[in-house]
Coordinates of C-alpha atoms and ligand atoms in Angstrom, one line a residue:
M8 CA 86.3 99.5 101.8
T9 CA 88.3 101.8 104.1
P10 CA 88.0 105.4 102.7
T11 CA 91.7 106.0 102.7
R12 CA 92.8 102.6 101.4
T13 CA 95.4 103.0 98.8
R14 CA 95.5 100.9 95.7
S15 CA 99.2 100.1 95.6
R16 CA 102.3 99.8 97.7
R17 CA 103.9 102.2 95.4
R18 CA 101.4 104.9 96.4
V19 CA 101.9 104.2 100.1
A20 CA 105.6 105.1 99.7
F21 CA 104.5 108.6 98.6
L22 CA 102.3 109.3 101.6
S23 CA 103.4 112.1 103.7
G24 CA 101.9 115.0 105.7
W25 CA 98.1 115.0 105.6
S26 CA 97.8 111.7 103.8
A27 CA 100.0 109.9 106.3
L28 CA 97.9 111.4 109.1
A29 CA 94.7 110.2 107.4
V30 CA 96.0 106.7 106.8
A31 CA 97.2 106.3 110.4
A32 CA 93.9 107.7 111.7
A33 CA 92.0 105.2 109.6
A34 CA 94.1 102.5 111.0
G35 CA 93.2 103.7 114.5
V36 CA 96.6 105.0 115.4
V37 CA 96.8 108.7 115.3
V38 CA 93.6 110.0 116.9
T39 CA 95.1 110.6 120.3
A40 CA 98.5 111.6 119.0
L41 CA 97.2 114.4 116.8
P42 CA 98.5 117.7 118.1
S43 CA 95.5 119.8 119.2
S44 CA 96.5 122.5 116.7
A45 CA 96.1 120.0 113.8
A46 CA 92.8 118.7 115.1
A47 CA 91.6 122.3 115.2
T48 CA 91.9 122.5 111.4
L49 CA 89.7 121.1 108.6
G50 CA 92.4 118.8 107.4
G51 CA 93.4 117.7 110.9
A52 CA 89.9 117.0 112.1
A53 CA 89.1 115.2 108.9
A54 CA 92.2 113.1 109.1
A55 CA 91.3 112.0 112.6
A56 CA 88.0 110.8 111.1
G57 CA 89.9 109.0 108.3
R58 CA 88.7 111.6 105.7
T59 CA 90.3 114.2 103.4
F60 CA 89.1 117.8 103.5
G61 CA 90.0 119.5 100.2
A62 CA 89.5 122.8 98.4
A63 CA 89.3 123.8 94.7
V64 CA 92.3 125.9 93.8
S65 CA 92.9 128.0 90.6
D66 CA 95.4 130.6 89.8
N67 CA 95.8 131.7 93.4
L68 CA 99.1 130.3 94.6
G69 CA 101.0 133.6 94.2
D70 CA 98.8 135.1 97.0
A71 CA 100.5 134.5 100.4
G72 CA 97.4 135.1 102.5
Y73 CA 95.5 132.5 100.4
V74 CA 98.3 130.0 100.5
D75 CA 98.5 130.3 104.3
I76 CA 94.9 129.2 104.7
L77 CA 95.2 126.6 102.0
D78 CA 98.3 124.9 103.5
S79 CA 97.2 125.1 107.1
Q80 CA 93.6 124.1 106.8
F81 CA 93.2 121.7 103.8
S82 CA 94.5 118.2 103.1
G83 CA 93.3 117.9 99.5
I84 CA 93.2 120.0 96.2
T85 CA 91.1 119.9 93.1
P86 CA 92.3 122.2 90.2
E87 CA 89.2 124.4 89.7
N88 CA 89.7 124.9 85.9
E89 CA 93.2 123.9 84.9
M90 CA 92.6 120.3 84.0
K91 CA 89.5 120.9 81.9
W92 CA 89.6 120.3 78.1
D93 CA 89.8 124.0 77.2
A94 CA 92.8 124.3 79.5
T95 CA 94.7 121.2 78.5
E96 CA 93.9 120.8 74.8
A97 CA 92.7 124.1 73.5
A98 CA 93.8 123.1 70.0
P99 CA 93.6 119.5 68.7
G100 CA 96.7 117.6 69.9
A101 CA 98.3 120.6 71.5
F102 CA 98.5 119.7 75.2
T103 CA 99.4 122.2 77.9
F104 CA 99.8 121.2 81.5
D105 CA 101.8 124.1 83.1
A106 CA 99.0 125.7 85.1
A107 CA 97.7 122.3 86.4
D108 CA 101.3 121.2 87.2
V109 CA 101.8 124.2 89.5
I110 CA 98.7 123.2 91.5
V111 CA 99.5 119.5 91.5
D112 CA 103.1 120.1 92.6
H113 CA 102.0 122.3 95.4
A114 CA 99.7 119.6 96.6
R115 CA 102.1 116.7 96.4
E116 CA 105.0 118.6 98.1
R117 CA 102.6 119.0 101.1
G118 CA 101.1 115.5 101.1
M119 CA 97.7 116.8 99.9
A120 CA 95.5 114.4 97.9
V121 CA 94.7 115.5 94.3
R122 CA 91.3 115.1 92.6
G123 CA 91.7 115.4 88.9
H124 CA 88.8 117.4 87.3
T125 CA 87.7 116.5 84.6
L126 CA 88.2 114.4 81.5
V127 CA 84.9 114.3 79.6
W128 CA 82.5 117.2 80.1
H129 CA 80.2 119.2 77.8
S130 CA 81.3 122.6 79.3
Q131 CA 84.6 124.4 78.9
L132 CA 84.9 122.3 75.8
P133 CA 86.6 123.8 72.8
A134 CA 84.5 124.5 69.7
Y135 CA 86.6 122.1 67.6
V136 CA 85.4 119.2 69.8
Q137 CA 81.8 120.3 69.7
A138 CA 81.9 120.5 65.9
I139 CA 83.0 116.8 65.4
A140 CA 80.1 114.9 63.8
D141 CA 81.8 111.7 62.8
P142 CA 81.7 109.0 65.5
A143 CA 85.1 107.5 64.7
E144 CA 86.7 110.9 64.7
L145 CA 85.2 111.9 68.1
R146 CA 86.1 108.5 69.6
T147 CA 89.7 109.0 68.6
A148 CA 89.7 112.6 70.0
V149 CA 88.3 111.5 73.3
D150 CA 90.7 108.6 73.6
R151 CA 93.6 110.8 72.8
H152 CA 92.5 113.4 75.3
I153 CA 92.1 110.9 78.2
T154 CA 95.3 109.2 77.3
E155 CA 97.4 112.3 77.2
V156 CA 95.8 114.1 80.2
A157 CA 95.5 111.1 82.6
G158 CA 98.9 109.9 81.3
H159 CA 100.6 113.2 82.1
F160 CA 99.3 113.1 85.7
R161 CA 99.7 109.3 86.3
G162 CA 101.0 108.7 89.8
R163 CA 100.2 112.2 91.0
V164 CA 96.4 112.1 91.0
E165 CA 94.5 109.9 93.5
Y166 CA 91.0 110.4 91.9
W167 CA 89.7 111.4 88.5
D168 CA 86.3 112.8 87.6
V169 CA 86.2 110.8 84.4
A170 CA 82.8 112.0 83.3
N171 CA 81.0 115.1 84.6
E172 CA 77.4 116.2 84.4
A173 CA 76.1 113.7 81.9
F174 CA 72.5 113.7 83.0
L175 CA 69.7 116.3 83.0
D176 CA 67.3 116.9 85.9
D177 CA 64.7 114.5 84.5
G178 CA 67.2 111.6 84.4
S179 CA 67.7 111.6 80.7
R180 CA 71.1 111.9 79.2
R181 CA 72.3 115.5 78.5
P182 CA 72.5 116.0 74.7
S183 CA 76.2 116.8 74.6
V184 CA 78.3 116.2 71.5
F185 CA 79.5 113.0 73.2
Q186 CA 76.0 111.7 73.8
T187 CA 74.6 112.7 70.4
V188 CA 77.5 111.5 68.3
L189 CA 78.7 108.5 70.4
G190 CA 75.5 107.4 72.3
D191 CA 75.2 106.0 75.8
G192 CA 78.4 104.0 75.6
Y193 CA 80.7 107.1 75.7
I194 CA 80.8 107.1 79.5
E195 CA 81.9 103.5 80.0
D196 CA 84.4 103.8 77.2
A197 CA 85.9 106.8 79.0
F198 CA 86.2 104.8 82.2
R199 CA 87.9 101.9 80.5
T200 CA 90.3 104.2 78.7
A201 CA 91.1 106.0 82.0
R202 CA 91.7 102.7 83.8
S203 CA 94.1 101.5 81.1
V204 CA 96.1 104.8 81.2
D205 CA 96.3 105.1 85.1
P206 CA 95.4 101.8 86.8
D207 CA 96.2 103.3 90.2
A208 CA 93.8 106.3 90.1
K209 CA 90.3 105.9 91.4
L210 CA 87.8 106.7 88.8
C211 CA 84.7 108.8 89.6
Y212 CA 81.4 109.9 88.0
N213 CA 80.6 113.5 89.2
D214 CA 77.4 115.6 89.0
F215 CA 75.2 118.2 90.6
S216 CA 71.7 117.9 91.9
I217 CA 72.2 114.2 92.6
E218 CA 72.7 114.8 96.4
G219 CA 69.1 113.9 97.3
V220 CA 66.9 111.1 95.9
N221 CA 65.3 112.4 92.7
A222 CA 64.9 111.5 89.0
K223 CA 68.5 112.6 88.2
S224 CA 70.1 110.7 91.1
D225 CA 68.0 107.7 90.3
A226 CA 69.3 107.6 86.7
T227 CA 72.9 108.1 88.0
F228 CA 72.3 105.3 90.5
E229 CA 71.1 103.0 87.8
M230 CA 74.1 103.7 85.6
V231 CA 76.5 103.1 88.5
R232 CA 74.6 99.9 89.4
D233 CA 74.9 98.7 85.8
F234 CA 78.6 99.6 85.6
T235 CA 79.5 97.7 88.8
A236 CA 77.4 94.7 87.7
R237 CA 79.1 94.6 84.3
G238 CA 82.6 95.3 85.5
V239 CA 83.0 98.7 84.0
P240 CA 85.8 100.2 86.1
I241 CA 84.1 102.8 88.3
D242 CA 85.4 103.4 91.9
C243 CA 83.6 106.5 93.1
V244 CA 80.7 108.9 92.7
G245 CA 81.2 112.7 93.3
F246 CA 78.3 114.7 94.6
Q247 CA 79.1 118.3 93.7
S248 CA 76.9 119.8 96.4
H249 CA 76.4 123.4 95.2
F250 CA 73.7 124.0 97.8
V251 CA 71.4 126.9 98.6
L252 CA 71.1 128.1 102.2
G253 CA 68.7 126.1 104.3
Q254 CA 68.1 123.6 101.5
I255 CA 70.3 120.6 102.2
P256 CA 68.4 117.6 101.0
A257 CA 66.9 115.8 104.0
D258 CA 67.8 112.5 102.4
L259 CA 71.5 113.3 101.6
Q260 CA 72.8 110.7 104.0
A261 CA 70.4 108.0 102.7
N262 CA 71.3 108.8 99.1
L263 CA 75.0 108.7 99.8
Q264 CA 74.4 105.3 101.5
R265 CA 72.5 103.8 98.6
F266 CA 75.4 104.6 96.2
A267 CA 78.0 103.3 98.8
D268 CA 76.0 100.1 99.0
L269 CA 76.9 99.5 95.4
G270 CA 80.5 99.2 96.5
V271 CA 81.8 102.5 95.4
E272 CA 83.3 105.4 97.4
V273 CA 81.2 108.5 97.6
Q274 CA 82.6 112.0 97.9
I275 CA 81.4 115.6 98.4
T276 CA 83.3 117.2 95.6
E277 CA 82.4 120.9 95.1
L278 CA 80.6 122.0 98.3
D279 CA 79.4 125.6 98.7
I280 CA 76.3 126.9 100.3
R281 CA 75.2 130.2 98.8
M282 CA 72.8 132.8 100.2
D283 CA 71.2 136.0 99.0
L284 CA 73.5 138.9 99.6
P285 CA 74.2 140.7 101.8
A286 CA 75.1 138.1 104.4
D287 CA 73.9 138.7 108.0
A288 CA 74.3 137.0 111.3
A289 CA 71.2 134.8 111.0
K290 CA 72.1 133.6 107.5
L291 CA 75.7 132.8 108.6
A292 CA 74.3 130.9 111.6
Q293 CA 72.0 128.9 109.2
Q294 CA 75.0 128.3 106.9
A295 CA 77.1 127.0 109.8
E296 CA 74.3 124.5 110.6
D297 CA 74.0 123.5 106.9
Y298 CA 77.8 122.8 106.6
A299 CA 77.6 120.7 109.8
T300 CA 74.7 118.8 108.3
V301 CA 76.7 117.9 105.2
V302 CA 79.7 116.8 107.3
R303 CA 77.6 114.6 109.5
A304 CA 76.0 112.9 106.5
C305 CA 79.4 112.1 105.1
L306 CA 80.8 110.8 108.4
A307 CA 77.7 108.6 108.8
V308 CA 78.5 106.8 105.6
A309 CA 81.7 104.8 105.9
P310 CA 82.8 105.0 102.2
C311 CA 82.3 108.8 102.1
S312 CA 86.1 109.5 101.9
S313 CA 86.3 113.2 101.3
I314 CA 84.7 116.6 101.4
T315 CA 86.0 119.3 99.0
V316 CA 84.8 122.9 99.1
W317 CA 84.7 124.8 95.9
Q318 CA 87.5 127.3 96.7
V319 CA 89.0 128.7 99.9
S320 CA 87.2 132.0 100.5
D321 CA 84.3 134.0 99.3
R322 CA 86.8 136.2 97.5
E323 CA 87.6 133.4 95.0
S324 CA 84.2 131.8 94.8
W325 CA 82.5 131.2 91.4
V326 CA 79.1 131.9 93.0
P327 CA 78.7 135.7 92.7
S328 CA 79.6 135.7 89.0
T329 CA 77.3 132.8 88.3
F330 CA 74.2 133.3 90.4
A331 CA 73.1 136.9 90.4
G332 CA 72.7 138.5 93.8
Q333 CA 74.1 135.4 95.6
G334 CA 77.4 134.6 97.3
A335 CA 79.1 134.2 100.7
A336 CA 79.1 130.5 100.1
L337 CA 82.4 129.3 101.6
L338 CA 84.1 128.9 105.0
F339 CA 86.2 132.1 104.9
D340 CA 84.8 135.5 104.0
E341 CA 85.9 138.1 101.4
D342 CA 88.7 139.2 103.8
R343 CA 89.6 135.6 104.4
A344 CA 88.4 135.8 108.0
A345 CA 86.9 132.6 109.4
K346 CA 83.1 132.4 109.2
P347 CA 80.8 130.7 111.7
A348 CA 80.6 127.8 109.3
L349 CA 84.4 127.1 109.7
E350 CA 84.1 126.3 113.4
A351 CA 80.9 124.4 112.9
T352 CA 82.5 122.3 110.2
I353 CA 85.6 121.4 112.3
A354 CA 83.3 120.6 115.2
A355 CA 81.1 118.3 113.1
L356 CA 84.3 116.6 111.9
G357 CA 85.0 115.9 115.6
G358 CA 87.8 118.4 116.0
Ligands
XIL427 C1 83.3 126.3 87.6 C2 84.5 127.2 88.0 O1 84.4 127.3 89.4 C3 84.5 128.5 87.4 O2 85.7 129.3 87.7 C4 84.4 128.4 85.8 O3 84.3 129.6 85.2 C5 83.2 127.5 85.5 O4 83.3 126.3 86.2 N1 80.5 122.1 88.2 C6 81.8 121.7 87.9 C7 82.9 122.7 88.0 O5 82.0 120.5 87.7 O6 83.9 122.5 87.1 C8 82.4 124.2 87.8 O7 83.5 125.0 88.1 C9 81.2 124.4 88.7 C10 80.1 123.5 88.4

């Protein structure tokens, strides 16, 4: 499967900007025609390699300095929080899409690909959902949520993270309300519902700590193998890739490849590489190497169609508020200056 293949003629008509570049590049057309300035960006270099390079974006689009970097460097967008259950259906049946629409419109007006994130997840999940104990009631709530959210964005979202973080490190299912009330079948049910609502979107399972071969990625692999064998509509697996400096799994490429061999696309969906603060030249050099390692692993696996970093600069990153004493995880620093990892990433993409 070509990474940038689109599912329908209708979708091709929408392609412009970055996506048109990527499609032409995948068809072997544009590589030599790319202006050197475009090839010297993340999105341009990725397009020449037939890939998308995205960023997570939240409530940042009023900031001109931020938007400058976003629009010039990136060819894809994932809303960081705005499509989650607590943002889209905070009260039962009361759907709000304004914040996500702003981000999706920004992307589509510029030909950037959109990853929808995420439909069924235990976190950022309103208390009213977590309190549902009756299986029929929860099934109805999940169905309605997927139907309304995926329905609202139909035709404007290329990929959906249908289910997120359903496994624990030991490979068992995370005991979320979905798992405990509905059982194992809730994930495949969610994929079937999403497919029926938006037949053109590619449907992904997304998780963290599944980048290397381990008990958790083995369990995920087995689920995806089973889904593809039984015809459950899954198209892609997202590897979040929230890495620690110097600890990129040595078997990242092999692990991506084993999933790809099942016939699904694989994507790096939330990449950041955090370090103990303060940053220094040696750590930033290691980080540049680590980013290049991740890019090379993706490029070596034909169905690895995109790499998305989890925000534009260290100023917006979720890391410092989540991992005490750590940060500096992205490609631009707190002042939005390019870090060594930016050049290394573009170079690894072939730019
Ligand atoms: C994070 C956001 O970056 C934060 O702003 C928010 O407070 C919590 O969620 N895995 C995921 C993402 O799938 O949705 C999470 O995003 C990071 C971990």
